[in-house]
Coordinates of C-alpha atoms (C1' of nucleotides) in Angstrom, one line a residue:
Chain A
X157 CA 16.4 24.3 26.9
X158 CA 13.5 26.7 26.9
X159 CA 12.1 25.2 24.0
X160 CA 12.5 21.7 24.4
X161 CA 8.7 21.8 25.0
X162 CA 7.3 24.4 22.9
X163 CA 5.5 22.0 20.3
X164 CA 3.1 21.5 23.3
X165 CA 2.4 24.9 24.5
X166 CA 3.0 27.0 21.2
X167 CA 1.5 25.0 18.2
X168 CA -1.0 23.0 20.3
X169 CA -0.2 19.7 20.8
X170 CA 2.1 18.5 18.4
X171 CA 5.3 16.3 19.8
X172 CA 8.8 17.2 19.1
X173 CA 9.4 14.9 16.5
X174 CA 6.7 15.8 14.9
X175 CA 7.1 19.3 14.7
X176 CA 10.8 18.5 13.2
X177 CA 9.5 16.3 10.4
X178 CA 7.0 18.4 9.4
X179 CA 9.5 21.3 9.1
X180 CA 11.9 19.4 6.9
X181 CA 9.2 18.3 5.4
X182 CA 8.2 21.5 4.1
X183 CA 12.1 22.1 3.4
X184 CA 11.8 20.0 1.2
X185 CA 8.7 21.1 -0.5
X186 CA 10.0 24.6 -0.9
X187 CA 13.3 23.7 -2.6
X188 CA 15.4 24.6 0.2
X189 CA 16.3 20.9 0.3
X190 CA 16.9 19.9 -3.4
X191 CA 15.8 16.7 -4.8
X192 CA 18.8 14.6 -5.4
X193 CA 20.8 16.2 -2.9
X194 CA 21.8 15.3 0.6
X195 CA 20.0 16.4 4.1
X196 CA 22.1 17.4 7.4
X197 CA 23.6 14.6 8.4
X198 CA 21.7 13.6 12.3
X199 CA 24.3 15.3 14.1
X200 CA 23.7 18.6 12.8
X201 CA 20.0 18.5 13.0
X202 CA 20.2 17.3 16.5
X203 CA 22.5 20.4 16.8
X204 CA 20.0 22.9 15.3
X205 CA 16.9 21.6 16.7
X206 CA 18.6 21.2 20.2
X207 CA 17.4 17.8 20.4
X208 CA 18.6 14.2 20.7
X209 CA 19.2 12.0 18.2
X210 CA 16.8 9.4 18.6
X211 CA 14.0 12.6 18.0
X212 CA 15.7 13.4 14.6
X213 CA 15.3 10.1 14.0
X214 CA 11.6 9.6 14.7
X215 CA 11.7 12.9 12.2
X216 CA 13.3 11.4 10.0
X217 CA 11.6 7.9 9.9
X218 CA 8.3 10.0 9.2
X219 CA 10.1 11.5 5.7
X220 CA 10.7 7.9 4.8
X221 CA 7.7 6.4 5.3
X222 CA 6.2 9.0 3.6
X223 CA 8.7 8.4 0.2
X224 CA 10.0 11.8 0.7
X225 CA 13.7 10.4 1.7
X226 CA 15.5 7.6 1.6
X227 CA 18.4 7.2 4.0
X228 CA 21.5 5.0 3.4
X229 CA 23.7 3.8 6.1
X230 CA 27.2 5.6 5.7
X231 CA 25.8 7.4 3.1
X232 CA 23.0 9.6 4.4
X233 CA 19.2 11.4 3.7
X234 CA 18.9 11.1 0.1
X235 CA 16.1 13.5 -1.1
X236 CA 13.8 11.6 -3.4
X237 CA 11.2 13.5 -4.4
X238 CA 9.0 16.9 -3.1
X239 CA 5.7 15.7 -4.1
X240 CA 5.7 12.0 -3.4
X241 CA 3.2 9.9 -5.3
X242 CA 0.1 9.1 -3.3
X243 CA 0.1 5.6 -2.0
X244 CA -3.5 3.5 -2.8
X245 CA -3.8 0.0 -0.5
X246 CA -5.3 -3.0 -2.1
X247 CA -6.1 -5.3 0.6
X248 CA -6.3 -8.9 0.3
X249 CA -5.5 -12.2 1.8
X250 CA -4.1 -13.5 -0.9
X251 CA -3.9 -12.2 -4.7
X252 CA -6.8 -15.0 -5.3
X253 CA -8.9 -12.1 -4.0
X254 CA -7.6 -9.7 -7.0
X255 CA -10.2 -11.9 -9.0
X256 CA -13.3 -13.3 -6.9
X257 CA -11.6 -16.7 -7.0
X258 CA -11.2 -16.8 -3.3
X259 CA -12.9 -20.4 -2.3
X260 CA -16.2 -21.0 -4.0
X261 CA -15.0 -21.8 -7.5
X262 CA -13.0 -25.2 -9.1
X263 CA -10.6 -25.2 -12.0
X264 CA -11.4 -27.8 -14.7
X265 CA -8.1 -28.6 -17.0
X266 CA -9.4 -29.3 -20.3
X267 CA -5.6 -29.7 -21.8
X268 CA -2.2 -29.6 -20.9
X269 CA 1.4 -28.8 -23.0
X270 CA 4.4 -27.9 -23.5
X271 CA 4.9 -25.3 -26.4
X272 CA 5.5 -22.0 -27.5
X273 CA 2.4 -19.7 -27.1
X274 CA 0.7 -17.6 -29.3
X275 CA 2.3 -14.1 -29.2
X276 CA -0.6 -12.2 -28.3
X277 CA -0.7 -13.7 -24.8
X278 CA 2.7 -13.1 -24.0
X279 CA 3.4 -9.8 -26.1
X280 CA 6.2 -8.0 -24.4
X281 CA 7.0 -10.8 -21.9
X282 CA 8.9 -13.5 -22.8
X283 CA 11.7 -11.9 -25.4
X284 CA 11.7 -15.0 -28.0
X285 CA 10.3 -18.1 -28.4
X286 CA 10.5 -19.8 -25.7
X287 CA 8.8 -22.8 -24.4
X288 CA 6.3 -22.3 -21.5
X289 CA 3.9 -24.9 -20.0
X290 CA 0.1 -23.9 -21.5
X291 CA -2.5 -25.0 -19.4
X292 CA -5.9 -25.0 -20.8
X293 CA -9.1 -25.2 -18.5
X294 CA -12.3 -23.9 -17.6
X295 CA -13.5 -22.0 -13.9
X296 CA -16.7 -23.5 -12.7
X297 CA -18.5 -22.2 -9.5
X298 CA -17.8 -24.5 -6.8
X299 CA -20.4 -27.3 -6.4
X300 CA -22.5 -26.3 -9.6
X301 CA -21.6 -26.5 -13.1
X302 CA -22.1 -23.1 -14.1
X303 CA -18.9 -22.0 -15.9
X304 CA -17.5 -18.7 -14.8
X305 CA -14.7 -18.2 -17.3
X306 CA -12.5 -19.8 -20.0
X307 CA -8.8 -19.5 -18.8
X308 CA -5.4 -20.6 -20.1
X309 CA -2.1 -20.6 -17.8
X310 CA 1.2 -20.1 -19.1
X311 CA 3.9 -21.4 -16.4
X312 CA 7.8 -20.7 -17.0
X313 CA 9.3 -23.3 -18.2
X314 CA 11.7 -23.7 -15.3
X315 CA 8.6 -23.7 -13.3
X316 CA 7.4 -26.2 -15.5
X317 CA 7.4 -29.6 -13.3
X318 CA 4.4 -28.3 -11.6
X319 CA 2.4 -29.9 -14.2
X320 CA 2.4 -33.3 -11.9
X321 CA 0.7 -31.8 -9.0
X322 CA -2.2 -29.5 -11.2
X323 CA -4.8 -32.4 -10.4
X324 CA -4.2 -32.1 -6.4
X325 CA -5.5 -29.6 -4.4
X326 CA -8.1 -26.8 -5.2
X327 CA -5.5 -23.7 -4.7
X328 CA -4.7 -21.3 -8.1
X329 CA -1.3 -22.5 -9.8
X330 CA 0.6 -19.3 -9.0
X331 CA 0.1 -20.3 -4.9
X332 CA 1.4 -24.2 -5.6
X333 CA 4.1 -22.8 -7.7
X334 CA 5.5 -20.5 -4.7
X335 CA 5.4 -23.5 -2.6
X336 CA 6.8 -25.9 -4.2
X337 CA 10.0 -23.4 -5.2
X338 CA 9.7 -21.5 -2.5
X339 CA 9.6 -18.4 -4.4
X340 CA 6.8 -15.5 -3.9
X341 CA 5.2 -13.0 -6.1
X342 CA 6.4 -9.9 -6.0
X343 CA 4.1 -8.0 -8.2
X344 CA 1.2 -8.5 -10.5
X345 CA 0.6 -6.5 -14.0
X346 CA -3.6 -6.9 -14.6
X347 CA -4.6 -5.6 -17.9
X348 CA -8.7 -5.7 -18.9
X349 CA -9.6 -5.3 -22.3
X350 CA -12.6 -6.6 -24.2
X351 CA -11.9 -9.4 -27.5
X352 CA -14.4 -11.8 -28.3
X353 CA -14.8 -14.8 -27.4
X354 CA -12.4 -17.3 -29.1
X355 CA -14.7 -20.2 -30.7
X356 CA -13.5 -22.9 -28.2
X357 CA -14.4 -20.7 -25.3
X358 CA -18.0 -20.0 -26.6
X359 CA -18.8 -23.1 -27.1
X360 CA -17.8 -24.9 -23.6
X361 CA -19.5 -21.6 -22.0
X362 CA -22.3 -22.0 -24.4
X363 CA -22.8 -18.6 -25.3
X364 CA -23.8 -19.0 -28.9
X365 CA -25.9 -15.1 -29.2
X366 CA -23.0 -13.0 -27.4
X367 CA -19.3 -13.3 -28.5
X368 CA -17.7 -10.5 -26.8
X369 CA -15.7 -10.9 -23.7
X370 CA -13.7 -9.0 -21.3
X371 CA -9.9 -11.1 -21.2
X372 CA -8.4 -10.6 -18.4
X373 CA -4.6 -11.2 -18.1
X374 CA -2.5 -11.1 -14.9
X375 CA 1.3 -11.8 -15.3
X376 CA 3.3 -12.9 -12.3
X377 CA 7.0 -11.5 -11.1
X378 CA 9.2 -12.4 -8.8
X379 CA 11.6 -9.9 -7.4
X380 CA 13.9 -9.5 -10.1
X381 CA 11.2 -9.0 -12.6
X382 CA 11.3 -12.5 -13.9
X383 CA 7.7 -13.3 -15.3
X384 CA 7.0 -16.8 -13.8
X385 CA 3.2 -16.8 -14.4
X386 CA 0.8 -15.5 -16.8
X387 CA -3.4 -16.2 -16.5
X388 CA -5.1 -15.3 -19.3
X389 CA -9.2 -15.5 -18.3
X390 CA -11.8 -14.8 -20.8
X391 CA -15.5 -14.4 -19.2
X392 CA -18.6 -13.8 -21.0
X393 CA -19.2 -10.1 -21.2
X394 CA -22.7 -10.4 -20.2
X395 CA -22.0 -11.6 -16.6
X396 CA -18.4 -9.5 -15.7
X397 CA -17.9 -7.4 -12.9
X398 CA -15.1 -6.8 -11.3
X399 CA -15.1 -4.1 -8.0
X400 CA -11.2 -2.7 -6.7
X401 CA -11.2 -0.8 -3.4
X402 CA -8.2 1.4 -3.2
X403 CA -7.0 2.8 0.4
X404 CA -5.4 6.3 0.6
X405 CA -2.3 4.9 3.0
X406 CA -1.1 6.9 5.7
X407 CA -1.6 10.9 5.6
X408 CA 0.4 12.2 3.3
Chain B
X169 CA 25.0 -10.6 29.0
X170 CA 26.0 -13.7 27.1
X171 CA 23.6 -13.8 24.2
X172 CA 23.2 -10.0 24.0
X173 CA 25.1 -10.3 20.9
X174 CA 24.2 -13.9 20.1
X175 CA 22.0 -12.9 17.2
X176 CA 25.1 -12.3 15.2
X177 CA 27.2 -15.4 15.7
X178 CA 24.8 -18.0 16.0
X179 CA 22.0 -17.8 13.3
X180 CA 23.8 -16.0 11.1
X181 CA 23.7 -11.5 11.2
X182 CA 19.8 -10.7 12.2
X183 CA 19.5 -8.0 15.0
X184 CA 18.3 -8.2 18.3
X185 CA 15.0 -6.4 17.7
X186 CA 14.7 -8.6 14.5
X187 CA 15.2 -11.8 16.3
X188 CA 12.3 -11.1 18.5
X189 CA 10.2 -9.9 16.0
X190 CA 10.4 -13.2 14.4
X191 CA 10.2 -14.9 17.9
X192 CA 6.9 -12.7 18.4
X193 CA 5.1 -13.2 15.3
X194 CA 6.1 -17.4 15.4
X195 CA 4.4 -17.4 18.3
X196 CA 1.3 -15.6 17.1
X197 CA 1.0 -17.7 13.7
X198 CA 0.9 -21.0 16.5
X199 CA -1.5 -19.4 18.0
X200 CA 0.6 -19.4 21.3
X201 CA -0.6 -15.5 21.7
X202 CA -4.5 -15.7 20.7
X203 CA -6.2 -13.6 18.0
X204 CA -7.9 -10.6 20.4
X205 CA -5.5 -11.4 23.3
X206 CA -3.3 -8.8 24.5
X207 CA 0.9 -8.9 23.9
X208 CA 2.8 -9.1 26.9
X209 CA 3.6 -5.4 28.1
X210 CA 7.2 -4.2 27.4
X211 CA 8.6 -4.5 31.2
X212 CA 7.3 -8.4 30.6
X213 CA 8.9 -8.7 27.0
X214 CA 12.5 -6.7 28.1
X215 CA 12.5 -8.9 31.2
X216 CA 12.3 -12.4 28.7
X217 CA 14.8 -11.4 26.4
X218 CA 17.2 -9.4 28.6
X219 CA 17.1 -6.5 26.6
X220 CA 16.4 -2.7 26.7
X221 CA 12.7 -1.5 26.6
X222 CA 13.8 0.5 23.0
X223 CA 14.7 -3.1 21.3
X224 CA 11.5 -4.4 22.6
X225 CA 9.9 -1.3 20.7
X226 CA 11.2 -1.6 17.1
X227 CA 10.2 -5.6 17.1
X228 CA 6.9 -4.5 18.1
X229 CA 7.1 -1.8 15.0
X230 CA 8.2 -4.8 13.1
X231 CA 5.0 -6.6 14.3
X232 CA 2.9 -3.6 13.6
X233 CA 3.9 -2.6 10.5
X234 CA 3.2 -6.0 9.4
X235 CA -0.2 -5.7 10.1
X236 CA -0.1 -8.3 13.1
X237 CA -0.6 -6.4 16.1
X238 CA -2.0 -2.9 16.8
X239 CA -0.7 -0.9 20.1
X240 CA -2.9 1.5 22.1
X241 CA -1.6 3.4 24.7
X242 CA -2.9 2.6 27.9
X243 CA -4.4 -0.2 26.5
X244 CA -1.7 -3.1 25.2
X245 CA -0.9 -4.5 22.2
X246 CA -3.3 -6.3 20.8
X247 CA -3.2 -9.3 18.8
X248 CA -5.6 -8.2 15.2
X249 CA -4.4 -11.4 13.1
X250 CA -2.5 -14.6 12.9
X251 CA -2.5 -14.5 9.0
X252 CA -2.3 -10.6 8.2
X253 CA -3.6 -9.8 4.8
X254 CA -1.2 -9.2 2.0
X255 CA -1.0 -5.2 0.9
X256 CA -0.5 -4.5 -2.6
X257 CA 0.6 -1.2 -3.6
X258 CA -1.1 0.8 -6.4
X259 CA 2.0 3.7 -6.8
X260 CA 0.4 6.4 -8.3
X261 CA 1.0 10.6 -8.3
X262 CA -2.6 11.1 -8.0
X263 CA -5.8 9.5 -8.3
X264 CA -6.1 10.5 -12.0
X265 CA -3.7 8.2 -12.9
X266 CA -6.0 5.4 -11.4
X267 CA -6.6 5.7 -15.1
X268 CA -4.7 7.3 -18.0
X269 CA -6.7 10.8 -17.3
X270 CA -3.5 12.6 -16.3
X271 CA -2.4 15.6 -18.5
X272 CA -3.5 14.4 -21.6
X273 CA -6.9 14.7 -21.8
X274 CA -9.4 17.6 -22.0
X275 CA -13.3 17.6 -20.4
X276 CA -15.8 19.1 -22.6
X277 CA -18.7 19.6 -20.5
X278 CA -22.1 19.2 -22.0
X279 CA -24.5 19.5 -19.4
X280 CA -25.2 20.4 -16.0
X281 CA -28.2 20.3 -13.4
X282 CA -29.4 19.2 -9.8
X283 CA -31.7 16.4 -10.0
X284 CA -32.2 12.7 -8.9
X285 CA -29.8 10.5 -11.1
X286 CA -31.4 7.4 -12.0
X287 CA -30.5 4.5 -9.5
X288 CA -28.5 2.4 -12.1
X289 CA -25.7 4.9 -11.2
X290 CA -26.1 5.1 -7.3
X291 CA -27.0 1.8 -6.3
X292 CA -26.0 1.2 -2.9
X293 CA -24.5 4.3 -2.6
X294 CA -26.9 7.5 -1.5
X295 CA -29.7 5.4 0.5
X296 CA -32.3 7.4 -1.2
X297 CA -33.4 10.7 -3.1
X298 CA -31.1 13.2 -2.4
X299 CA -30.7 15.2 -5.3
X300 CA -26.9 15.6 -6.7
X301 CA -25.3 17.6 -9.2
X302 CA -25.2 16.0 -12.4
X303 CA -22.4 17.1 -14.9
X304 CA -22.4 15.2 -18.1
X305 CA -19.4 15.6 -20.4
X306 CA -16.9 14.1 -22.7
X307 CA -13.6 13.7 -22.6
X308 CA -11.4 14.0 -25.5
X309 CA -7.6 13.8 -26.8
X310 CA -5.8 17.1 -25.8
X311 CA -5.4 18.9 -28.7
X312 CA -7.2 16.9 -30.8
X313 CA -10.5 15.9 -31.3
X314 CA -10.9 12.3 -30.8
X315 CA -13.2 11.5 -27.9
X316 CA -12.1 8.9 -25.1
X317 CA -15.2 8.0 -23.6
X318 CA -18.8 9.9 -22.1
X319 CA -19.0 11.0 -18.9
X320 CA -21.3 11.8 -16.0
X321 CA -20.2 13.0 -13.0
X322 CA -22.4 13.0 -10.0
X323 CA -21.4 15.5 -6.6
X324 CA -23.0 14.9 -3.5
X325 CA -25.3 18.2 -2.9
X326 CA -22.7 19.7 0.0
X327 CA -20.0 20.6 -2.6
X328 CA -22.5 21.2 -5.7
X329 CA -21.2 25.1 -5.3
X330 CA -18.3 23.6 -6.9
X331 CA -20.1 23.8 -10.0
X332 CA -19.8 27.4 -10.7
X333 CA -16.0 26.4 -11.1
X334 CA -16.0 24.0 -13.7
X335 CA -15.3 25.8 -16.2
X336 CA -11.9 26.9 -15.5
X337 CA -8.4 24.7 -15.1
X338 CA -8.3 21.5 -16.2
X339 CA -7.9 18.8 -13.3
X340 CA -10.5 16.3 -12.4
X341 CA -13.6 17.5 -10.7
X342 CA -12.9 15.4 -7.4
X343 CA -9.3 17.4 -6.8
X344 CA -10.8 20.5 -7.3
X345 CA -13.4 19.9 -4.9
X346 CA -10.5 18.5 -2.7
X347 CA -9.1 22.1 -2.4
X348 CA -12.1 24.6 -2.3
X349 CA -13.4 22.8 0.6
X350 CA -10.3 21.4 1.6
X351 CA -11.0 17.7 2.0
X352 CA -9.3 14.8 1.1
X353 CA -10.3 11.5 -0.7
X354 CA -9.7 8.5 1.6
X355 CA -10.8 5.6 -0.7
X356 CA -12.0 4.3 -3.7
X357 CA -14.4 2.0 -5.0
X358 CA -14.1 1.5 -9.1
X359 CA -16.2 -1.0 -10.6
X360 CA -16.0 -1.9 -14.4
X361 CA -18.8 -3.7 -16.0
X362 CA -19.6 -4.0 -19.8
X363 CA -23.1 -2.3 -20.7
X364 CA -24.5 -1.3 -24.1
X365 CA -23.4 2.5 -25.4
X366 CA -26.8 4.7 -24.3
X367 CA -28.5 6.0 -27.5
X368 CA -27.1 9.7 -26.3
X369 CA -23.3 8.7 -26.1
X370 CA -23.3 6.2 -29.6
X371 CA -24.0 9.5 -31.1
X372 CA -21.7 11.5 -29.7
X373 CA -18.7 9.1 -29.6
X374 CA -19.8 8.1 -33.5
X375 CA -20.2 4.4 -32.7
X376 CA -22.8 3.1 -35.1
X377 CA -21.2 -0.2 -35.2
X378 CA -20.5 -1.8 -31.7
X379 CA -22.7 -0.4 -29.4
X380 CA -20.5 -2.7 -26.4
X381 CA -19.4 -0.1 -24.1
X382 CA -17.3 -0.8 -20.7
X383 CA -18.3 1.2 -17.7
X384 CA -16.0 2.4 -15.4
X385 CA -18.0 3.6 -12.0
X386 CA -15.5 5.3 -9.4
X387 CA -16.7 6.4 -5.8
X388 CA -15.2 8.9 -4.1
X389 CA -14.9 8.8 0.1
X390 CA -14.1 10.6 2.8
X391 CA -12.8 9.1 6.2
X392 CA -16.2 9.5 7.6
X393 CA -17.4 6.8 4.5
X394 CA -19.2 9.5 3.0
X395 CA -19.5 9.5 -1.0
X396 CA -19.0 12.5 -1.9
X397 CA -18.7 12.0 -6.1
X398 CA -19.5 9.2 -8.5
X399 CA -18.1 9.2 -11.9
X400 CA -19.2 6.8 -14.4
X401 CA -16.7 6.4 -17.7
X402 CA -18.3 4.6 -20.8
X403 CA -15.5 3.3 -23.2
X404 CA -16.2 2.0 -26.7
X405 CA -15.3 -1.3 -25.9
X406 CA -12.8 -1.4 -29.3
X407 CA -10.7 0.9 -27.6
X408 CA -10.8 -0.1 -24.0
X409 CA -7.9 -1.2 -22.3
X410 CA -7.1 -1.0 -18.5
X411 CA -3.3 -1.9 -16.6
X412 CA -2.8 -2.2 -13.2
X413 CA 0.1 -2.8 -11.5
X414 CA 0.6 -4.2 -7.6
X415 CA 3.7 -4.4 -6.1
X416 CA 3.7 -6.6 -2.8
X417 CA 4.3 -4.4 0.0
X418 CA 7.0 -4.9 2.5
X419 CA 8.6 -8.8 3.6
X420 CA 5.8 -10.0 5.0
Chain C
dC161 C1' 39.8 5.8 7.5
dA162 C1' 36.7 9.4 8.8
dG163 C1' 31.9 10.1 8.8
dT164 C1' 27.3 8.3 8.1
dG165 C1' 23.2 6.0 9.6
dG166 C1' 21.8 1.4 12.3
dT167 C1' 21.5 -0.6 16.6
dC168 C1' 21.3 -0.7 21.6
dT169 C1' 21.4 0.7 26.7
dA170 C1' 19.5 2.7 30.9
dG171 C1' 17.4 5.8 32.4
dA172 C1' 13.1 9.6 32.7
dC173 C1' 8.5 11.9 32.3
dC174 C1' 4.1 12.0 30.2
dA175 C1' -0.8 11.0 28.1
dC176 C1' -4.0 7.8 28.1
dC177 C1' -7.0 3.7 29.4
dC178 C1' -9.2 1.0 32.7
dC179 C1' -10.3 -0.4 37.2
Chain D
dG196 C1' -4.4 5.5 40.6
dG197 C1' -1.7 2.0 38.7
dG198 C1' -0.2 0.3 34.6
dT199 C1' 0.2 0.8 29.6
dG200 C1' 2.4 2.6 25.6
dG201 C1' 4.5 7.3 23.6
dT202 C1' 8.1 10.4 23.8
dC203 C1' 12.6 11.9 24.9
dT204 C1' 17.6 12.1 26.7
dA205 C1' 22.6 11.1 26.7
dG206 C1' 25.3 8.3 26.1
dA207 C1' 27.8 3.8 23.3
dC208 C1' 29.4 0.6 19.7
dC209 C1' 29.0 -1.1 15.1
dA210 C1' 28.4 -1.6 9.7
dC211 C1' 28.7 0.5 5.9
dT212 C1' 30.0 4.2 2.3
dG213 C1' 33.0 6.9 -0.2
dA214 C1' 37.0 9.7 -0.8

DNA sequence: CAGTGGTCTAGACCACCCC
DNA sequence: GGGTGGTCTAGACCACTGA
């Protein structure tokens, strides 16, 4: 029991639990614990660390949350990785915020159908030819009418019956969508890349001397990597900015 | 000692801890514990749901972790939100991947002084003068020579000793700053914008026909909110093409 | 079915914040 | 100094995994 407290007066003033993770930690950094393989099982570090089990476990939940470990009831302390990959934060309210579509801006539809989609749009997507609900439209800034981009929505067909309720409402598509099913996003795919400007576009934005533009296409998936959304956005390249602030999380 | 259990046969197979969790944060979302208001201590909170002070603890993590609450000691736990922002995670090994930089690219370094940089590059960034390092470069294919895009990479004056290393190794210029002076990024800010190729990089890149370039501009911070480099990509804007993924973090 | 991690109890002492 | 959350102990039962 001598040591019970040395983390205090030895190293400074690092707690037990602490001390513990950081020494698997560096286990498992040095090989001694190999990726793929299995850590003491609770009882035995408790044992070698003369400690309780609720302080291995505090160790322990330190290794997981920081991706080193991932621990399986009746299983055990799977070793996952010694170099974990860095973990960048994108905070937002809502994914409205990946864009700048927060409040101030209005969505104008221009054309809705039912049809299979030009395979550009939905290259390596949707396997075949499927049918998907194509929403045509235009972004304005709220309360002017200065266009802000030229954007087409592709909605899955069994999604599709949310084409009655588009007119209602200000909120993006994607957010009625999860409603109304009561489904959620559960991860986006952005891709940027510059194409110019398809002739409809220019001529609703009325950009007649500039036809590049920066397309912007954000696909939608639920859980089990179902793609239930795609936004294709095309804005003028002459007026595009778009700013990402990425978080370091934790301390790694 | 009748309901201690009562989370299991009655709602369905949700812990204690969980159950109160969800209680808690139910009652923060109807505003029944106010936004800035302080939690009800964890004597209070094990008293009103006749339970130990370690259950009380892990719905509180619950709470926490979801970005609801944050716990001082000493102090309470304090109410932050009623609507917690969503957290998309950006997975990534290292920052280099924020774009496709990682192993298989080269940096051929063209130039290199301490000066002003024009403000076009530090807007909003270094309030005024300061002089930085300035390395301007191009990076290529590895092993081949097809160029990727022209560089300039700004360092803020207190690591410009950095620059008699350039030279050797290959990883970005921010990671090896990261462990001669043994700092560590905290954040970053990338903006892309589309801007017209400078005279200097047409050449070099051998654009004589589109002289559209994208911009990529990241800044590089400490903790402290310090910039401590600023690198500015410029694309051809034929061969630009930029994927993100977010995954939604956690249940919220 | 033996062993693992997940949950939970009922205590204790401590560092820290605020009065 | 009184009260808060942070850490820690020494037990217990349970759910799940895998041989």
């Amino acid at each position: 029991m001598t040591n019970v407290r040395a983390g205090k007066s030895e190293t400074g003033k690092l707690h037990q639990y602490m001390e513990i993770g950081n020494e698997l930690r560096r286990r498992i950094t040095l090989g001694q614990y190999l990726v793929g393989s299995i850590l003491p099982t609770e009882g035995m570090l408790c044992e070698e660390f003369t400690t309780s089990r609720h302080t291995i476990r505090e160790a322990l939940r330190m290794l997981t949350d920081a991706g080193f470990i991932e621990r399986r009831q009746g299983s055990g302390s799977h070793v996952l990785t010694a170099v974990p990959s860095q973990r960048y934060v994108h905070d937002m309210w809502s994914l409205d915020q990946l864009f700048q579509y927060a409040v101030d801006t209005r969505f104008i539809i221009n054309d809705v159908k039912f049809a299979v989609p030009e395979n550009s749009m939905l290259s390596d997507v949707s396997g075949g030819k499927a049918e998907w609900l194509i929403v045509h439209g235009l972004r304005l800034e709220r309360d002017e009418d200065i266009p802000i981009c030229f954007s087409i929505v592709l909605v899955n067909r069994d999604y599709a019956s949310i084409a009655e309720e588009l007119e209602t409402g200000s909120g993006a598509i994607y957010r009625k969508i999860e409603d109304k099913f009561d489904i959620k996003v559960s991860q986006v795919i952005q891709d940027i890349t510059i194409t110019t400007m398809p002739q409809r576009a220019a001529l609703v934005l009325d950009k007649t001397t500039l036809d590049v533009a920066v397309q912007v296409r954000r696909r939608y998936l639920l859980a089990d990597g179902t793609v239930f959304l795609v936004s294709v956005n095309q804005h003028p390249a002459d007026e595009f900015s778009y700013t990402m602030q990425l978080r370091r999380e934790g301390e790694n």
